[in-house]
Coordinates of N, CA and C in Angstrom, one line a residue:
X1381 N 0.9 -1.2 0.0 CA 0.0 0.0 0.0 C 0.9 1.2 0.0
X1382 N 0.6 2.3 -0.8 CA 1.1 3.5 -1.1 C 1.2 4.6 0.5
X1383 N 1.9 5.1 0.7 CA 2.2 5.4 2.2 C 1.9 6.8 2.1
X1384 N 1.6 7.5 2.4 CA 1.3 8.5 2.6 C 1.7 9.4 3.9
X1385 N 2.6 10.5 3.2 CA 3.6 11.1 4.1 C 3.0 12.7 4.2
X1386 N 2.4 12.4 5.6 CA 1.9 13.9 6.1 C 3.2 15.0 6.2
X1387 N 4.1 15.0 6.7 CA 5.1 15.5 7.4 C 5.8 16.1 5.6
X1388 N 6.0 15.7 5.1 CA 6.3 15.7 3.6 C 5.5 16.7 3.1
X1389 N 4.1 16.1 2.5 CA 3.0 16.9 2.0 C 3.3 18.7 2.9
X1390 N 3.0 18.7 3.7 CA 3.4 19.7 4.6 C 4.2 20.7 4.6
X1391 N 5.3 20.2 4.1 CA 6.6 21.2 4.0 C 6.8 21.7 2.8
X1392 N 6.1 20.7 1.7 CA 6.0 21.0 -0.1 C 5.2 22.2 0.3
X1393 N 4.1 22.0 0.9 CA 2.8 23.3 1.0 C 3.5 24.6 1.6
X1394 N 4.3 24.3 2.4 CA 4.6 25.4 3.0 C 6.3 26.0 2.2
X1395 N 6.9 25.3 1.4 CA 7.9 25.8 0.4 C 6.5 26.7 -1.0
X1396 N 5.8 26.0 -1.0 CA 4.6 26.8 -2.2 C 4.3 27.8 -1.4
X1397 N 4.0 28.1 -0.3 CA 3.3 29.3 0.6 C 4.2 30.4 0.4
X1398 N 5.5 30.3 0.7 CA 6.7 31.1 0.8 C 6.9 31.6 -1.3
X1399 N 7.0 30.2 -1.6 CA 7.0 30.8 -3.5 C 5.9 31.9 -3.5
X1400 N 4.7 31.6 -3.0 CA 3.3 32.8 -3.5 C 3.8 33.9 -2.7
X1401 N 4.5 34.0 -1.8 CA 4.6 35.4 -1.1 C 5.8 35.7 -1.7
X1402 N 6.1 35.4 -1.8 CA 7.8 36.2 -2.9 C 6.6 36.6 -4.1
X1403 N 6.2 35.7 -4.9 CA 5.8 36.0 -6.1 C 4.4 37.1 -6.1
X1404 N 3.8 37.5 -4.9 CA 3.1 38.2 -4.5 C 4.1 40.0 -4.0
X1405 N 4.8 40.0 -3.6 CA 5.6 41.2 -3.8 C 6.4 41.5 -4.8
X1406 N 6.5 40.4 -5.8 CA 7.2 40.7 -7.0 C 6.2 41.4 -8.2
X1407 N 4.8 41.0 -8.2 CA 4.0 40.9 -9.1 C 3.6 42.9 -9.3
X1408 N 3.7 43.2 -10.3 CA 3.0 44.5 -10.1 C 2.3 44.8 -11.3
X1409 N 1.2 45.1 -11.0 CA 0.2 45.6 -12.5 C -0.1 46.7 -12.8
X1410 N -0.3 47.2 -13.6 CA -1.1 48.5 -14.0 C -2.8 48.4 -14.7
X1411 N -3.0 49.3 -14.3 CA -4.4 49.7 -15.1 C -4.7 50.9 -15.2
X1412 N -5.2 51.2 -16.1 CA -6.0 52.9 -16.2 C -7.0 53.0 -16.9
X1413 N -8.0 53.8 -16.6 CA -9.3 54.4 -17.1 C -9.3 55.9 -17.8
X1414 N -10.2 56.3 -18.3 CA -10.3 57.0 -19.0 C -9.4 57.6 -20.2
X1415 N -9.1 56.6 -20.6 CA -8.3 56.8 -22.1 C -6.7 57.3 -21.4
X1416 N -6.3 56.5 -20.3 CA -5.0 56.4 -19.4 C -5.2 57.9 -18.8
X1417 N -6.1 59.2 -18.3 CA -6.3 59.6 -18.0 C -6.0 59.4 -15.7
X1418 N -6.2 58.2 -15.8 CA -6.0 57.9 -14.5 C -5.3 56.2 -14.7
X1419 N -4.0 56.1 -13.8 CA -3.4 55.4 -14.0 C -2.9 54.8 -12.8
X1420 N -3.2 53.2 -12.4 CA -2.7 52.9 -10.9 C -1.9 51.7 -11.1
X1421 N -0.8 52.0 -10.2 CA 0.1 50.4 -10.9 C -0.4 49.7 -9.0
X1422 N 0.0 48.1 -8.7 CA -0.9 47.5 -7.4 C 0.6 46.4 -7.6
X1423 N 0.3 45.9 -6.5 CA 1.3 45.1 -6.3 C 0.7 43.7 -6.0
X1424 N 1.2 42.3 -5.7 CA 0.3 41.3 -5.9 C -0.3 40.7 -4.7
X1425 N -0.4 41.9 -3.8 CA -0.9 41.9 -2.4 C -1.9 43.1 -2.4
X1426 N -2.1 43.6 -3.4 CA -3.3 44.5 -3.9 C -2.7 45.8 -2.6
X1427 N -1.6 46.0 -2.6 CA -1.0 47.5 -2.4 C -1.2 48.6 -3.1
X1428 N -1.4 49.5 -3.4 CA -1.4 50.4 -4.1 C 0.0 51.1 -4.0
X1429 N 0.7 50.9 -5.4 CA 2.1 51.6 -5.5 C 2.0 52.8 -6.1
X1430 N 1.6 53.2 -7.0 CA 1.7 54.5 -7.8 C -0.3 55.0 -8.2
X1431 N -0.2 56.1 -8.2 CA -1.4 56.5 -8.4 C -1.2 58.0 -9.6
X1432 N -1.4 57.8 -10.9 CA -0.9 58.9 -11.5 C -1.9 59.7 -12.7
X1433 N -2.4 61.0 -12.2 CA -3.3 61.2 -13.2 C -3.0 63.1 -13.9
X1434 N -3.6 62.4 -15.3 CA -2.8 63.0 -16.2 C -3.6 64.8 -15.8
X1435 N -2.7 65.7 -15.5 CA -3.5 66.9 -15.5 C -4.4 67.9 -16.6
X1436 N -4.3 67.2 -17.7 CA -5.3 67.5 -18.5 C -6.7 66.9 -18.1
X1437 N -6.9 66.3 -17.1 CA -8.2 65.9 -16.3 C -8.7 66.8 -15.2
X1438 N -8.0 67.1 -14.8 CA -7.9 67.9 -13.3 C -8.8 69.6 -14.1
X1439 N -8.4 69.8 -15.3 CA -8.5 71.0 -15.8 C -10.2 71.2 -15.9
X1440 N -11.1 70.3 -16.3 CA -12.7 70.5 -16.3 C -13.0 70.7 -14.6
X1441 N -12.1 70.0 -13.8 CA -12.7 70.5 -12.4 C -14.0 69.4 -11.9
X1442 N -14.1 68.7 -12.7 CA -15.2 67.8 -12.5 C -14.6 66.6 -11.3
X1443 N -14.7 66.9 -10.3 CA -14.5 65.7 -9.3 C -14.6 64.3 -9.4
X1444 N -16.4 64.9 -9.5 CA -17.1 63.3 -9.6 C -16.5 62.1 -10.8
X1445 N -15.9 62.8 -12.0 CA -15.5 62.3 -12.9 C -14.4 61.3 -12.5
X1446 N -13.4 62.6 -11.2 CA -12.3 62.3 -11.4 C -12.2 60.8 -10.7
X1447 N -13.2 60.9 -9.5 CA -13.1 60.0 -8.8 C -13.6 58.5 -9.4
X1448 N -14.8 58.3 -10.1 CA -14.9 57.4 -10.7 C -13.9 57.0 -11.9
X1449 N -12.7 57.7 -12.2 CA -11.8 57.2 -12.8 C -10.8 56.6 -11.7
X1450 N -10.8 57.1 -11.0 CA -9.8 56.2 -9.8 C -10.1 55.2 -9.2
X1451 N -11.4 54.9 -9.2 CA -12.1 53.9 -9.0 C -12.5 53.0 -10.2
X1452 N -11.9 53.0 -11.2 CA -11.9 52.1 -12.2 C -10.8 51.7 -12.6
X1453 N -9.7 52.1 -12.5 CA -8.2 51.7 -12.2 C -8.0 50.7 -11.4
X1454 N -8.4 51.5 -10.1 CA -8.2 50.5 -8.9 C -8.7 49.2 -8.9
X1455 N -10.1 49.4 -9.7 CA -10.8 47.9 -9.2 C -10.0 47.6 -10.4
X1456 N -9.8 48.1 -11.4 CA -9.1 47.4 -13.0 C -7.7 46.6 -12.0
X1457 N -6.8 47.3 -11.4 CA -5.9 46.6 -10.9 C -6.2 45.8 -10.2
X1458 N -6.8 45.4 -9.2 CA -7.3 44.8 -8.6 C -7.5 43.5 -9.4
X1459 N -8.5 43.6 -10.4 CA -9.2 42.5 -11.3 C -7.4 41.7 -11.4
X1460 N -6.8 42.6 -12.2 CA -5.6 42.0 -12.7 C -4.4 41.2 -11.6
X1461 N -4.8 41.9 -10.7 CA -3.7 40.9 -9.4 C -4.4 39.5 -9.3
X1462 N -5.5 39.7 -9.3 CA -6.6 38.2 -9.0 C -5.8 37.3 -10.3
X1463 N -6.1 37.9 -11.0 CA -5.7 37.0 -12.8 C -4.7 36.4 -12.5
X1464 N -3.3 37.1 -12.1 CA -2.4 37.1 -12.0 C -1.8 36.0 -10.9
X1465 N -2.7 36.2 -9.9 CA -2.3 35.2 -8.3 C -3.2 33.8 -8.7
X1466 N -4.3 33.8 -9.5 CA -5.1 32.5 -10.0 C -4.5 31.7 -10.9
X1467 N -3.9 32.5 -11.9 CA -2.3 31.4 -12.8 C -1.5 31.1 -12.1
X1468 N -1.1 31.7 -11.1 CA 0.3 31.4 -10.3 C -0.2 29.8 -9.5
X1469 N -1.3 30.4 -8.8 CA -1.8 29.3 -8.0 C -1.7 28.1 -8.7
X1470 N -2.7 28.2 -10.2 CA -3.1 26.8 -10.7 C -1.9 26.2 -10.9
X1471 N -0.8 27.1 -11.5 CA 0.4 25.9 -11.9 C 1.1 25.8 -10.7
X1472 N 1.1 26.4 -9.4 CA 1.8 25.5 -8.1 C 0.8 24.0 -8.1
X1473 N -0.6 24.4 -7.7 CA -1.2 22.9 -7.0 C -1.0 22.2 -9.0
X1474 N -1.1 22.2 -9.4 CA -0.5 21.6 -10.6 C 0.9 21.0 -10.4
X1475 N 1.9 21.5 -9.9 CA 2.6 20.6 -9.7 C 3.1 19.8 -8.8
X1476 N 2.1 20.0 -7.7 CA 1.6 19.2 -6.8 C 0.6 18.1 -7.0
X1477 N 0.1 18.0 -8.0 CA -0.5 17.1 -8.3 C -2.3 17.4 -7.9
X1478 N -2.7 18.8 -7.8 CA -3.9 18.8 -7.6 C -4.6 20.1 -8.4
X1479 N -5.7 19.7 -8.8 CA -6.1 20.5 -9.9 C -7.1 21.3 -9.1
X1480 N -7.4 22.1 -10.1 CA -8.2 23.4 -9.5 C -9.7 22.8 -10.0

């Protein structure tokens, strides 16, 4: 019978935990909304690193605008760190032998 080694399994998991958190401060994305008008790069711990908006937006004075452009970046980055940490994931338990 095939043995089954908890103590093993264990430490594989926890060498993969340490890979996602390296690979989670390395990862950085960008996104922007309004025709790159508002631009947020995120890191793969969904940090917010740079927040950069072009001041030919600022110039109508329209707030509301501005803010729902910052808020479509962010969640745009956001979206993309997910994408990003969901490939990473699938091919670790992939070579672990477990599928998503």
């Amino acid at each position: 019978m095939g043995g089954f080694n908890l103590q093993e399994l264990m430490s594989q998991a926890k060498k993969q935990y340490e890979v996602l958190q390296k690979k989670m401060q390395e990862t950085v994305v960008e996104s922007s909304s309004g025709g790159g008008s508002v631009t947020v790069k995120m890191d793969g711990r969904k940090q917010v690193l740079n927040i950069k908006i072009d001041p030919e937006t600022l110039k109508d004075g329209d707030l509301e605008m501005l803010q729902d452009l910052i808020t479509a970046a962010v969640n745009g980055a956001g979206q993309k760190v997910d994408e990003a940490m969901q490939s990473t994931m699938g091919g670790m338990l992939g070579g672990m032998g477990v599928g998503l």
